[in-house]
Coordinates of C-alpha atoms in Angstrom, one line a residue:
Chain A
M255 CA 168.8 -96.1 -20.1
R256 CA 171.5 -97.3 -17.7
A257 CA 171.0 -100.8 -19.1
E258 CA 171.3 -100.2 -22.7
P259 CA 175.0 -101.6 -23.1
A260 CA 173.6 -105.0 -21.4
V261 CA 170.8 -104.7 -24.0
W262 CA 172.7 -104.7 -26.9
T263 CA 175.4 -106.9 -25.6
T264 CA 172.2 -109.6 -25.3
G265 CA 170.9 -108.9 -28.8
A266 CA 174.1 -109.4 -30.2
V267 CA 174.4 -112.6 -28.6
V268 CA 171.0 -113.7 -29.0
L269 CA 171.5 -112.6 -33.1
G270 CA 174.4 -114.5 -33.3
G271 CA 173.2 -117.8 -31.6
L272 CA 169.7 -117.8 -33.3
P273 CA 170.9 -119.5 -37.0
F274 CA 172.0 -122.4 -34.4
L275 CA 168.8 -122.7 -33.0
L276 CA 166.3 -122.2 -35.7
S277 CA 165.8 -123.9 -39.0
L278 CA 167.0 -122.7 -42.2
F279 CA 163.4 -121.7 -43.3
Q280 CA 162.9 -119.6 -40.1
V281 CA 166.0 -118.0 -40.3
V282 CA 165.2 -116.9 -44.2
Q283 CA 161.7 -115.8 -42.4
L284 CA 163.4 -113.9 -39.7
T285 CA 165.2 -111.6 -42.0
V286 CA 162.9 -110.3 -43.9
F287 CA 161.3 -109.6 -40.3
M288 CA 164.0 -107.8 -39.5
A289 CA 164.0 -105.5 -42.8
F290 CA 160.2 -105.0 -41.4
C291 CA 161.3 -103.8 -38.1
L292 CA 163.8 -101.6 -39.9
L293 CA 160.1 -100.3 -41.2
A294 CA 158.7 -100.2 -37.8
L295 CA 161.5 -98.6 -36.5
S296 CA 161.6 -95.8 -39.1
L297 CA 157.9 -94.7 -38.1
D298 CA 158.7 -95.0 -34.6
L299 CA 161.7 -92.2 -34.7
I300 CA 158.9 -90.0 -36.7
W301 CA 155.8 -90.8 -35.0
G302 CA 156.8 -91.8 -31.6
V303 CA 159.7 -89.6 -30.9
A304 CA 158.7 -86.2 -32.8
G305 CA 155.0 -87.0 -32.8
I306 CA 154.4 -86.9 -36.7
L307 CA 152.0 -89.3 -37.8
S308 CA 153.3 -90.3 -41.4
F309 CA 151.6 -93.1 -43.3
G310 CA 154.2 -92.5 -46.1
Q311 CA 156.6 -94.9 -44.6
A312 CA 155.3 -97.5 -47.4
A313 CA 155.8 -95.6 -49.9
F314 CA 159.7 -94.8 -49.0
F315 CA 159.9 -98.6 -48.3
G316 CA 158.4 -99.4 -51.8
V317 CA 160.3 -96.5 -53.1
G318 CA 163.6 -98.0 -51.4
G319 CA 162.5 -101.4 -53.1
Y320 CA 162.1 -100.3 -56.6
A321 CA 165.4 -97.8 -56.6
Y322 CA 167.4 -101.3 -55.2
G323 CA 166.2 -103.1 -58.4
V324 CA 166.6 -100.5 -60.8
V325 CA 170.3 -99.5 -59.7
G326 CA 171.3 -103.2 -58.9
I327 CA 170.0 -104.2 -62.4
N328 CA 171.8 -101.6 -64.3
S329 CA 175.0 -101.6 -62.1
G330 CA 175.4 -105.0 -60.8
S331 CA 176.5 -103.8 -57.6
T332 CA 173.7 -104.5 -54.9
T333 CA 175.8 -102.1 -52.5
L334 CA 175.2 -99.3 -54.8
G335 CA 172.0 -100.6 -54.8
L336 CA 171.4 -100.1 -51.2
A337 CA 172.6 -96.6 -51.5
G338 CA 170.5 -95.7 -53.8
A339 CA 167.4 -97.4 -52.3
V340 CA 168.5 -94.9 -49.1
A341 CA 169.5 -92.1 -51.0
S342 CA 166.1 -92.0 -53.2
A343 CA 163.8 -92.3 -50.3
A344 CA 165.4 -89.8 -48.4
V345 CA 165.3 -87.3 -51.1
L346 CA 161.3 -87.9 -51.5
A347 CA 161.0 -87.5 -47.8
A348 CA 162.7 -84.2 -48.1
L349 CA 160.5 -82.9 -51.1
L350 CA 157.3 -84.0 -49.5
G351 CA 158.7 -82.7 -45.9
Y352 CA 159.8 -79.0 -47.3
F353 CA 156.7 -78.3 -48.6
T354 CA 154.7 -79.8 -45.8
F355 CA 156.7 -78.6 -42.8
Y356 CA 157.6 -75.2 -44.4
G357 CA 154.5 -74.7 -45.6
R358 CA 153.4 -75.5 -41.7
V359 CA 150.7 -77.7 -43.1
G360 CA 148.9 -79.2 -39.8
A361 CA 150.0 -82.5 -38.4
M362 CA 146.4 -84.2 -39.6
Y363 CA 147.0 -82.8 -43.0
F364 CA 150.6 -84.0 -42.7
A365 CA 149.2 -87.7 -42.2
V366 CA 146.6 -87.3 -45.0
I367 CA 149.1 -85.9 -47.4
T368 CA 151.7 -88.7 -47.0
L369 CA 148.7 -91.4 -47.2
T370 CA 147.5 -89.6 -50.5
V371 CA 151.2 -89.9 -52.1
T372 CA 151.6 -93.6 -51.0
L373 CA 148.1 -94.4 -52.7
I374 CA 148.9 -92.1 -55.9
L375 CA 152.6 -94.1 -56.2
H376 CA 150.5 -97.6 -56.0
Q377 CA 148.3 -96.6 -59.1
V378 CA 151.4 -94.8 -60.9
M379 CA 153.4 -98.0 -60.4
G380 CA 150.7 -100.2 -61.3
S381 CA 150.5 -98.6 -64.4
T382 CA 153.8 -99.1 -65.9
A383 CA 153.2 -102.7 -67.5
G384 CA 154.8 -102.7 -70.8
P385 CA 158.4 -102.5 -72.2
R386 CA 158.0 -98.9 -72.5
Y387 CA 158.2 -98.3 -68.8
A388 CA 161.8 -99.3 -67.9
I389 CA 164.8 -97.7 -66.5
G390 CA 167.9 -98.7 -68.2
A391 CA 167.8 -102.7 -67.9
A392 CA 164.9 -102.6 -65.3
R393 CA 161.6 -103.2 -66.2
L394 CA 159.4 -102.0 -63.6
G395 CA 156.3 -104.3 -64.6
G396 CA 153.0 -102.8 -63.6
Y397 CA 151.2 -104.7 -61.1
N398 CA 153.1 -107.7 -61.7
G399 CA 156.1 -106.2 -60.5
M400 CA 160.0 -105.9 -60.9
T401 CA 161.1 -109.5 -61.1
N402 CA 165.0 -110.4 -61.3
I403 CA 166.0 -107.9 -58.9
P404 CA 169.8 -109.2 -58.0
S405 CA 170.5 -110.7 -54.0
L406 CA 172.5 -109.1 -51.9
A407 CA 176.1 -109.9 -52.6
L408 CA 179.5 -109.4 -50.2
E409 CA 181.6 -106.9 -52.8
L410 CA 184.6 -106.4 -51.2
P411 CA 187.4 -104.0 -53.5
G412 CA 189.4 -106.6 -55.7
R413 CA 187.6 -109.9 -55.3
T414 CA 184.5 -111.1 -57.2
P415 CA 181.2 -110.5 -55.4
S416 CA 179.4 -113.3 -53.9
V417 CA 176.0 -113.7 -53.2
L418 CA 175.3 -113.9 -49.7
E419 CA 173.6 -117.3 -48.4
P420 CA 170.8 -117.3 -46.1
V421 CA 173.0 -117.0 -42.9
P422 CA 175.1 -114.2 -43.4
L423 CA 172.5 -112.7 -45.3
F424 CA 170.8 -112.8 -42.0
Y425 CA 173.8 -111.6 -40.0
V426 CA 174.0 -108.7 -42.5
V427 CA 170.3 -107.7 -42.0
G428 CA 170.5 -108.3 -38.0
G429 CA 174.1 -106.2 -37.8
L430 CA 172.1 -103.0 -39.8
L431 CA 169.0 -103.4 -37.4
L432 CA 171.2 -103.2 -34.5
V433 CA 173.4 -100.7 -36.0
V434 CA 170.3 -98.4 -37.1
L435 CA 168.2 -99.3 -33.6
G436 CA 171.8 -98.3 -32.0
L437 CA 172.2 -94.8 -34.0
G438 CA 168.4 -94.4 -33.5
R439 CA 168.7 -94.7 -29.5
A440 CA 171.8 -92.3 -29.5
L441 CA 169.6 -89.7 -31.9
V442 CA 166.7 -90.0 -29.4
R443 CA 169.0 -89.4 -26.0
S444 CA 170.7 -86.3 -27.8
S445 CA 169.7 -82.9 -27.2
F446 CA 168.5 -82.9 -30.7
G447 CA 166.4 -85.7 -29.7
R448 CA 165.3 -84.0 -26.5
V449 CA 163.9 -81.2 -28.6
L450 CA 162.3 -83.8 -30.8
R451 CA 160.4 -84.6 -27.5
A452 CA 159.6 -81.4 -27.0
I453 CA 157.7 -80.7 -30.5
R454 CA 156.0 -83.8 -29.7
E455 CA 154.7 -82.6 -26.4
D456 CA 154.1 -79.3 -27.5
E457 CA 155.0 -77.8 -31.2
G458 CA 154.0 -74.0 -30.4
R459 CA 156.2 -73.7 -27.1
T460 CA 159.3 -75.4 -28.5
E461 CA 158.9 -72.8 -30.9
L462 CA 158.7 -70.0 -28.4
L463 CA 161.7 -71.1 -26.6
G464 CA 163.5 -70.3 -30.0
Y465 CA 164.0 -73.4 -31.9
D466 CA 163.1 -73.5 -35.1
V467 CA 161.0 -76.8 -35.6
R468 CA 161.0 -76.7 -39.4
W469 CA 164.2 -78.1 -40.2
R470 CA 164.3 -80.7 -37.1
K471 CA 161.1 -82.3 -38.4
L472 CA 162.6 -82.2 -42.1
L473 CA 165.8 -83.5 -41.1
T474 CA 164.1 -86.3 -38.5
F475 CA 161.7 -87.1 -41.5
V476 CA 164.3 -87.5 -44.2
I477 CA 166.5 -89.7 -41.8
S478 CA 163.5 -91.6 -41.2
G479 CA 162.8 -92.1 -44.8
G480 CA 166.0 -93.2 -45.2
I481 CA 165.7 -96.1 -42.9
A482 CA 162.5 -97.2 -44.3
G483 CA 164.4 -96.7 -47.9
L484 CA 167.0 -99.3 -46.8
A485 CA 164.2 -101.5 -45.5
G486 CA 162.9 -101.6 -48.6
G487 CA 166.1 -102.2 -50.5
L488 CA 166.6 -105.1 -48.1
F489 CA 163.3 -106.4 -48.4
A490 CA 164.0 -106.7 -52.5
G491 CA 167.2 -107.9 -52.2
W492 CA 165.9 -110.7 -50.0
G493 CA 163.0 -111.7 -52.5
N494 CA 164.4 -110.5 -55.6
F495 CA 161.1 -109.2 -56.0
I496 CA 158.8 -105.7 -55.5
N497 CA 155.5 -105.0 -56.8
P498 CA 153.0 -102.2 -56.1
Q499 CA 151.5 -104.0 -53.4
V500 CA 154.1 -102.2 -51.2
F501 CA 152.2 -99.2 -51.8
S502 CA 148.6 -100.6 -51.1
L503 CA 146.7 -99.3 -47.9
S504 CA 147.0 -102.6 -45.6
Q505 CA 150.6 -102.4 -46.0
S506 CA 150.6 -98.9 -44.8
A507 CA 148.5 -99.9 -41.7
L508 CA 150.6 -102.7 -41.1
V509 CA 153.7 -100.2 -40.3
V510 CA 151.4 -98.3 -37.8
I511 CA 149.8 -101.5 -36.6
W512 CA 153.2 -102.7 -35.8
V513 CA 154.3 -99.5 -33.8
M514 CA 150.7 -99.2 -32.2
V515 CA 151.1 -102.6 -31.4
G516 CA 154.6 -102.5 -29.9
G517 CA 153.8 -98.9 -28.1
R518 CA 155.4 -95.7 -29.3
G519 CA 158.7 -93.7 -28.5
T520 CA 160.9 -96.3 -27.7
L521 CA 162.1 -97.7 -31.0
Y522 CA 162.5 -101.5 -29.0
G523 CA 158.5 -101.4 -29.1
A524 CA 158.2 -100.8 -32.6
I525 CA 160.9 -103.8 -33.3
A526 CA 158.8 -105.6 -30.8
G527 CA 155.8 -104.8 -32.3
A528 CA 156.4 -106.1 -35.6
L529 CA 158.2 -109.4 -34.7
V530 CA 154.8 -109.9 -32.5
V531 CA 152.6 -109.1 -35.5
Q532 CA 154.4 -110.8 -38.2
W533 CA 154.9 -113.9 -36.2
L534 CA 151.3 -114.0 -35.3
T535 CA 150.2 -113.4 -38.6
N536 CA 152.6 -116.1 -40.0
Y537 CA 150.7 -118.6 -37.3
L538 CA 147.3 -117.2 -37.8
G539 CA 148.2 -119.3 -41.3
A540 CA 147.6 -116.4 -43.6
A541 CA 144.3 -118.1 -44.7
S542 CA 143.7 -116.0 -47.0
V543 CA 144.2 -112.0 -48.3
T544 CA 141.0 -111.1 -47.1
Y545 CA 140.6 -112.6 -43.9
T546 CA 144.0 -111.1 -43.0
S547 CA 142.7 -107.8 -44.3
V548 CA 139.4 -108.2 -41.9
L549 CA 141.8 -109.2 -39.1
L550 CA 144.3 -106.3 -39.1
G551 CA 141.0 -103.7 -39.6
V552 CA 139.3 -105.0 -37.0
A553 CA 142.8 -105.1 -34.7
L554 CA 143.2 -101.8 -35.3
V555 CA 140.1 -100.3 -34.3
V556 CA 140.1 -102.7 -31.0
I557 CA 143.6 -101.5 -30.2
V558 CA 142.9 -97.8 -30.8
L559 CA 139.7 -98.2 -28.3
I560 CA 140.8 -100.6 -25.8
F561 CA 144.5 -100.0 -25.3
P562 CA 145.7 -96.6 -27.0
G563 CA 148.8 -97.0 -25.3
G564 CA 150.0 -100.0 -27.1
L565 CA 149.6 -103.5 -26.8
V566 CA 152.8 -104.6 -25.5
P567 CA 153.0 -102.2 -23.1
A568 CA 149.5 -102.7 -22.0
V569 CA 150.6 -106.4 -21.5
G570 CA 153.3 -105.6 -19.4
R571 CA 151.2 -103.3 -17.1
G572 CA 148.5 -106.2 -16.8
L573 CA 151.6 -108.5 -15.8
G574 CA 152.9 -105.8 -13.3
W575 CA 149.7 -105.3 -11.9
L576 CA 149.4 -109.3 -11.2
V577 CA 152.3 -109.6 -9.9
E578 CA 152.2 -106.4 -7.6
R579 CA 148.7 -107.4 -6.5
P580 CA 149.6 -110.5 -4.1
R581 CA 152.5 -108.7 -3.1
R582 CA 150.4 -105.7 -1.5
A583 CA 147.9 -108.3 -0.1
L584 CA 150.8 -109.7 1.8
A585 CA 151.9 -106.7 2.7
V586 CA 149.0 -105.6 4.5
L587 CA 148.3 -109.0 6.1
P588 CA 150.2 -109.1 9.9
Chain B
M168 CA 133.2 -75.9 -81.9
D169 CA 131.5 -79.3 -81.1
L170 CA 135.1 -80.6 -79.9
A171 CA 135.3 -77.2 -78.0
V172 CA 131.8 -77.8 -76.4
V173 CA 132.3 -81.4 -75.2
T174 CA 135.7 -81.1 -74.0
A175 CA 134.3 -78.2 -72.0
F176 CA 131.3 -80.5 -71.0
G177 CA 133.8 -83.1 -70.0
I178 CA 135.8 -80.9 -68.1
V179 CA 132.6 -79.5 -66.2
Y180 CA 131.7 -83.7 -65.6
A181 CA 134.7 -84.2 -63.9
I182 CA 134.7 -81.4 -61.6
A183 CA 131.1 -82.0 -60.9
T184 CA 131.8 -85.9 -60.0
L185 CA 135.1 -84.7 -57.9
V186 CA 132.8 -82.4 -55.8
L187 CA 129.7 -84.7 -55.6
L188 CA 132.1 -87.4 -54.4
A189 CA 134.0 -85.0 -52.1
L190 CA 130.8 -83.4 -50.1
G191 CA 130.2 -86.2 -47.5
L192 CA 133.9 -85.8 -46.8
A193 CA 133.1 -82.2 -46.6
V194 CA 130.7 -82.6 -44.1
I195 CA 132.3 -85.0 -42.0
F196 CA 136.1 -83.8 -42.2
G197 CA 135.6 -80.0 -43.1
M198 CA 132.8 -79.4 -40.6
M199 CA 133.0 -82.1 -38.0
G200 CA 137.1 -82.5 -37.9
V201 CA 136.6 -86.1 -37.9
I202 CA 139.2 -87.7 -40.4
N203 CA 137.3 -90.5 -41.7
L204 CA 139.6 -92.6 -43.8
A205 CA 136.4 -95.2 -44.3
Q206 CA 134.8 -92.2 -46.4
G207 CA 135.8 -94.1 -49.5
E208 CA 134.3 -97.5 -48.2
F209 CA 131.0 -95.3 -47.7
L210 CA 131.2 -94.7 -51.3
M211 CA 131.6 -98.2 -52.4
L212 CA 128.9 -99.3 -49.8
G213 CA 126.7 -96.8 -51.9
A214 CA 127.7 -98.4 -55.0
Y215 CA 127.1 -101.9 -54.0
T216 CA 123.4 -100.6 -52.8
V217 CA 122.7 -99.8 -56.6
L218 CA 124.2 -103.0 -57.6
L219 CA 121.9 -105.2 -55.2
A220 CA 119.0 -103.3 -56.3
T221 CA 119.5 -103.9 -59.8
A222 CA 120.3 -107.3 -59.0
H223 CA 116.6 -107.7 -57.2
G224 CA 115.2 -106.1 -60.1
L225 CA 114.6 -102.8 -58.2
G226 CA 116.3 -100.7 -61.0
V227 CA 119.5 -98.2 -61.2
W228 CA 116.7 -95.3 -60.2
V229 CA 115.6 -96.9 -56.7
G230 CA 118.9 -98.2 -56.2
I231 CA 120.3 -94.5 -56.2
A232 CA 117.5 -93.5 -54.1
L233 CA 118.0 -96.1 -51.5
A234 CA 121.7 -95.7 -51.7
P235 CA 121.6 -92.7 -49.2
L236 CA 119.8 -94.5 -46.9
C237 CA 121.5 -97.6 -46.5
V238 CA 124.7 -95.4 -46.3
G239 CA 123.4 -93.2 -43.9
I240 CA 122.3 -95.8 -41.2
V241 CA 125.6 -97.6 -41.4
G242 CA 127.1 -94.1 -40.9
L243 CA 124.8 -93.6 -38.0
L244 CA 126.0 -97.5 -36.6
V245 CA 129.5 -96.4 -37.4
E246 CA 129.5 -92.8 -35.2
R247 CA 127.6 -94.8 -32.4
A248 CA 130.1 -97.8 -32.2
I249 CA 133.5 -96.4 -32.7
I250 CA 133.8 -92.7 -33.6
R251 CA 131.7 -91.0 -30.3
F252 CA 134.3 -92.7 -28.4
L253 CA 137.2 -90.5 -30.1
Y254 CA 136.2 -86.9 -30.7
G255 CA 138.9 -84.7 -30.0
R256 CA 141.3 -87.8 -30.6
M257 CA 141.9 -87.1 -34.1
L258 CA 144.8 -89.2 -34.6
D259 CA 142.9 -92.3 -32.9
T260 CA 139.9 -91.4 -35.3
M261 CA 142.2 -91.4 -38.0
L262 CA 143.4 -95.1 -37.1
A263 CA 140.1 -96.6 -36.3
T264 CA 138.2 -95.2 -39.2
W265 CA 141.4 -96.9 -41.2
G266 CA 140.7 -100.4 -39.5
L267 CA 137.3 -99.8 -40.3
S268 CA 138.1 -99.2 -43.7
L269 CA 140.4 -102.0 -44.2
A270 CA 137.7 -104.5 -42.5
L271 CA 135.0 -103.1 -44.6
V272 CA 136.7 -104.2 -47.8
G273 CA 137.3 -107.5 -46.4
I274 CA 133.8 -108.2 -45.5
V275 CA 132.7 -106.8 -48.8
T276 CA 135.1 -108.8 -50.6
L277 CA 134.3 -111.9 -48.8
V278 CA 130.7 -111.6 -49.3
F279 CA 130.4 -110.3 -53.1
G280 CA 133.7 -111.6 -54.4
P281 CA 136.5 -109.4 -55.4
T282 CA 135.1 -109.0 -59.0
T283 CA 133.9 -106.2 -60.9
E284 CA 130.4 -106.3 -61.4
G285 CA 129.0 -103.6 -64.3
V286 CA 125.8 -101.6 -63.4
A287 CA 124.3 -101.2 -67.3
T288 CA 124.3 -96.9 -67.4
P289 CA 120.9 -95.6 -67.9
L290 CA 119.3 -92.8 -70.3
G291 CA 120.9 -92.8 -73.7
F292 CA 123.3 -90.4 -75.8
F293 CA 122.6 -87.6 -77.5
T294 CA 124.7 -86.4 -80.5
M295 CA 126.6 -83.3 -80.8
G296 CA 128.1 -82.7 -84.1
R297 CA 130.5 -85.7 -84.8
Y298 CA 130.5 -86.6 -80.7
S299 CA 128.0 -88.2 -78.6
V300 CA 127.2 -87.2 -75.0
S301 CA 125.8 -89.1 -72.4
Y302 CA 122.7 -88.0 -70.9
Y303 CA 123.8 -89.5 -67.8
N304 CA 126.7 -87.3 -67.7
V305 CA 124.5 -84.5 -67.5
F306 CA 122.3 -86.5 -65.1
V307 CA 125.6 -86.2 -62.9
V308 CA 126.3 -82.6 -63.2
G309 CA 122.6 -81.6 -62.1
V310 CA 122.8 -84.0 -59.0
T311 CA 126.0 -82.7 -58.1
L312 CA 124.3 -79.1 -58.2
A313 CA 121.1 -80.2 -56.3
A314 CA 123.2 -82.0 -53.6
L315 CA 125.2 -78.6 -53.2
A316 CA 122.1 -76.9 -53.1
V317 CA 120.4 -78.8 -50.8
T318 CA 123.5 -78.9 -48.4
Y319 CA 124.1 -75.4 -48.6
G320 CA 120.2 -74.8 -47.4
L321 CA 120.1 -77.5 -45.0
F322 CA 122.9 -75.9 -42.9
N323 CA 122.4 -72.1 -43.8
F324 CA 118.5 -71.8 -43.9
T325 CA 117.2 -74.7 -41.5
R326 CA 116.9 -74.8 -37.4
A327 CA 118.8 -77.8 -37.7
G328 CA 121.6 -76.5 -39.6
L329 CA 121.8 -74.0 -37.2
V330 CA 122.5 -76.1 -34.3
A331 CA 124.7 -78.1 -36.2
R332 CA 126.9 -75.1 -37.1
A333 CA 126.6 -74.1 -33.5
T334 CA 127.8 -77.3 -31.8
M335 CA 130.6 -77.7 -34.3
Q336 CA 131.5 -74.3 -32.9
N337 CA 131.0 -74.6 -29.4
A338 CA 129.3 -78.0 -28.1
G339 CA 129.3 -76.8 -24.7
M340 CA 127.2 -73.9 -24.9
V341 CA 124.7 -75.6 -27.4
A342 CA 124.3 -78.3 -24.4
G343 CA 123.8 -75.7 -21.9
L344 CA 120.9 -74.3 -24.3
G345 CA 119.1 -77.7 -24.0
V346 CA 120.3 -79.6 -27.2
N347 CA 122.2 -82.6 -26.6
P348 CA 125.6 -82.3 -28.7
A349 CA 125.8 -86.3 -29.1
W350 CA 122.4 -86.2 -31.3
V351 CA 123.8 -83.3 -33.4
Y352 CA 127.2 -85.0 -33.5
M353 CA 125.4 -88.2 -34.6
G354 CA 123.2 -86.8 -36.9
T355 CA 125.8 -84.7 -39.0
F356 CA 128.0 -87.7 -39.3
A357 CA 124.7 -89.9 -41.0
Y358 CA 124.3 -87.0 -42.9
G359 CA 128.0 -87.1 -44.5
A360 CA 127.9 -90.9 -44.9
A361 CA 124.5 -90.3 -46.5
L362 CA 125.8 -88.1 -49.2
A363 CA 128.9 -90.4 -49.9
G364 CA 126.5 -92.9 -50.3
L365 CA 124.7 -90.8 -53.0
G366 CA 128.0 -90.1 -54.2
G367 CA 128.7 -94.1 -54.6
A368 CA 125.5 -94.9 -56.1
I369 CA 125.8 -92.3 -58.8
M370 CA 129.2 -93.4 -59.7
A371 CA 128.3 -96.9 -60.0
P372 CA 127.0 -97.2 -63.3
L373 CA 130.1 -95.3 -64.5
T374 CA 133.1 -96.9 -62.7
G375 CA 131.9 -100.7 -62.0
V376 CA 131.2 -102.0 -58.9
V377 CA 134.1 -103.5 -56.6
P378 CA 135.3 -103.5 -53.0
T379 CA 137.9 -101.6 -53.8
L380 CA 135.9 -99.0 -55.7
G381 CA 137.0 -96.6 -52.4
L382 CA 140.6 -96.5 -52.9
A383 CA 140.5 -95.1 -56.1
F384 CA 138.5 -91.8 -54.8
I385 CA 139.9 -91.8 -51.1
A386 CA 143.2 -90.2 -51.9
K387 CA 141.5 -87.4 -54.4
I388 CA 138.4 -86.4 -52.2
F389 CA 140.7 -86.0 -49.1
I390 CA 143.0 -83.6 -51.2
T391 CA 140.1 -81.6 -52.3
V392 CA 138.6 -81.0 -49.0
I393 CA 142.2 -79.9 -47.4
V394 CA 142.6 -77.5 -50.1
G395 CA 139.1 -76.4 -49.8
G396 CA 139.8 -75.1 -46.4
P397 CA 137.6 -73.7 -43.7
V398 CA 134.8 -72.5 -46.1
I399 CA 133.5 -76.0 -46.2
L400 CA 130.8 -75.9 -49.3
L401 CA 132.0 -73.3 -51.2
G402 CA 135.9 -74.2 -50.4
T403 CA 135.4 -77.6 -51.6
T404 CA 133.5 -76.5 -54.7
T405 CA 136.2 -74.5 -55.6
A406 CA 139.1 -76.6 -54.9
G407 CA 137.0 -79.3 -56.8
S408 CA 136.8 -77.0 -59.7
V409 CA 140.9 -76.2 -59.7
L410 CA 142.1 -79.5 -58.8
G411 CA 139.1 -81.3 -61.3
F412 CA 140.4 -78.9 -64.0
V413 CA 143.9 -79.7 -63.6
E414 CA 143.3 -83.4 -63.3
S415 CA 141.0 -83.8 -66.9
V416 CA 143.1 -81.2 -68.4
V417 CA 146.1 -83.5 -67.9
S418 CA 144.5 -86.9 -68.8
Y419 CA 143.1 -85.2 -71.7
A420 CA 146.8 -84.2 -72.8
S421 CA 148.6 -87.7 -71.1
T422 CA 146.8 -90.4 -69.1
P423 CA 144.3 -90.3 -66.2
I424 CA 147.3 -91.7 -64.2
Y425 CA 149.3 -88.4 -64.7
G426 CA 146.6 -86.2 -64.4
Q427 CA 146.2 -87.6 -60.8
V428 CA 149.6 -87.3 -59.9
A429 CA 149.8 -83.6 -61.6
M430 CA 146.6 -83.1 -59.4
L431 CA 148.0 -83.9 -56.4
A432 CA 151.5 -82.2 -57.2
F433 CA 149.5 -78.8 -57.5
A434 CA 147.5 -79.3 -54.6
I435 CA 150.9 -79.8 -52.4
V436 CA 152.7 -76.4 -54.1
L437 CA 149.2 -74.9 -53.6
L438 CA 149.4 -76.0 -49.8
R439 CA 152.5 -74.8 -49.4
L440 CA 151.2 -71.3 -50.6
L441 CA 148.1 -71.5 -48.9
P442 CA 148.4 -73.6 -45.8
Q443 CA 144.7 -72.6 -44.9
G444 CA 143.4 -73.8 -48.1
I445 CA 141.9 -72.1 -51.0
S446 CA 139.5 -70.4 -48.7
G447 CA 141.7 -69.7 -45.7
F448 CA 141.2 -65.9 -46.1
W449 CA 137.5 -65.7 -46.8
R450 CA 135.1 -64.7 -44.5
R451 CA 133.9 -67.8 -42.6
G452 CA 130.6 -69.7 -43.2
V453 CA 129.6 -72.5 -44.5

């Protein structure tokens, strides 16, 4: 915990230096990976810290992306678009959270309900082909998706907006990631975060100690939904495009896999997990969507059965054991 | 008059399909407490059994009869290979079966291709006034009633059902009385899978067969079983009736997509009011 300022400084320096070391293509790629990191972070906040598994993060991500597109196309302002992305995802999370947390729906049911909402959004957005389905000037476009979404632009008062080039965009997304990570860490370490961890460990006992868990869960869920919405907005602004695929089962699974690979509850782990998995997916050459889905599925089963604590922590422990063993062996010798 | 009868039958048929598809999950999730996200893929495998049977000249009926057997065996293997390590770890079960679901969709796509294959609907039509009704739809309602009756009878009036219910209540006591709970879990899971296979097979001529078939139903059937609550069969049937009614009425009035949205919204509000599900306050039973 004490080491965090050092971690921040290193993070900022690495982030600042990366564009000078990488090719333009890699910078662009890493930008979208960082948007995914935000999404992974949002799940880790609600799942890793508060212990509430939400399969709905992909839904918030997608809603954020669509909201960014709708607001961005209609108002011409991408800053407003991002605000709309965060707000709409947060509102959806608030609605869903109110009915489930205040209805005291069990944790398993909650997970299933969030998944259901995601799948239904997939079908609903898929059925919006045709010009009838438009919000203002923004066509929703059914399974083909929404196109012509404006790129993120720098909007300062009194100056004409200028579209961000890849490297400045990289800094913006990276900066947002660092800021959200910092705020998230602060939240986790605050007294509110302690109560969240107490809820994760034993909800009934936390209530008996006099904490109202319902609004705390709701608030955390709304924050987490907002972060996922921000990630979705950045994603749509990065690629100028969004389609219902973001609501698909494999996309929802991917978010969970990122966090599982990275290990739960630290927020750093989620980011590491997202980067590792996305890099691996790219490295494996994304041979075809079908193979990816088989690999993802098998990976999920294997991780659950063999490394329930997360892949990165398991590798860390394995390395620690390798270092520890010779040392112990030496200590015994004379 | 004809219109009223045909519409009423349409609603009954919608309810019947929902209950039939949810029945396997009611056993696996409602009774055993295993959140099996691969349940939709069990349906899909049932549908592919029918497709394979017709492709090899065995006919639709043989396919429908074989499907519960094949999918039951798949369920048995899945239970042995994955689920049995995860009893009591609900979240992990959920994630593992989710992985299984993705893998099964992927594998079936690799083997059979991503296209929708049709299976001709057997039986014919009969007319009622100006409307025609498919005999097959009547058959679906009949199969649903039969599957419900068989499952109800199996769990309530046979020794195997008694042992199964006892194991779900207190596995340690059952083990103490000389029955290996592992076998009971295995058998119950396989039975739930077989029911899913039957449901998928019945749906095959109606929806067409495609690797992502399960995705269209998984959300619906989970919501139905959750809303059903702790009295598994009657609760699921009641929930299926209520939700199927809402869905088909809204679908008639607008589009099937809005029907699903209305059903989901209705279910979430219902769970806010009755967090234990519809049967939460009933006397316990199957």
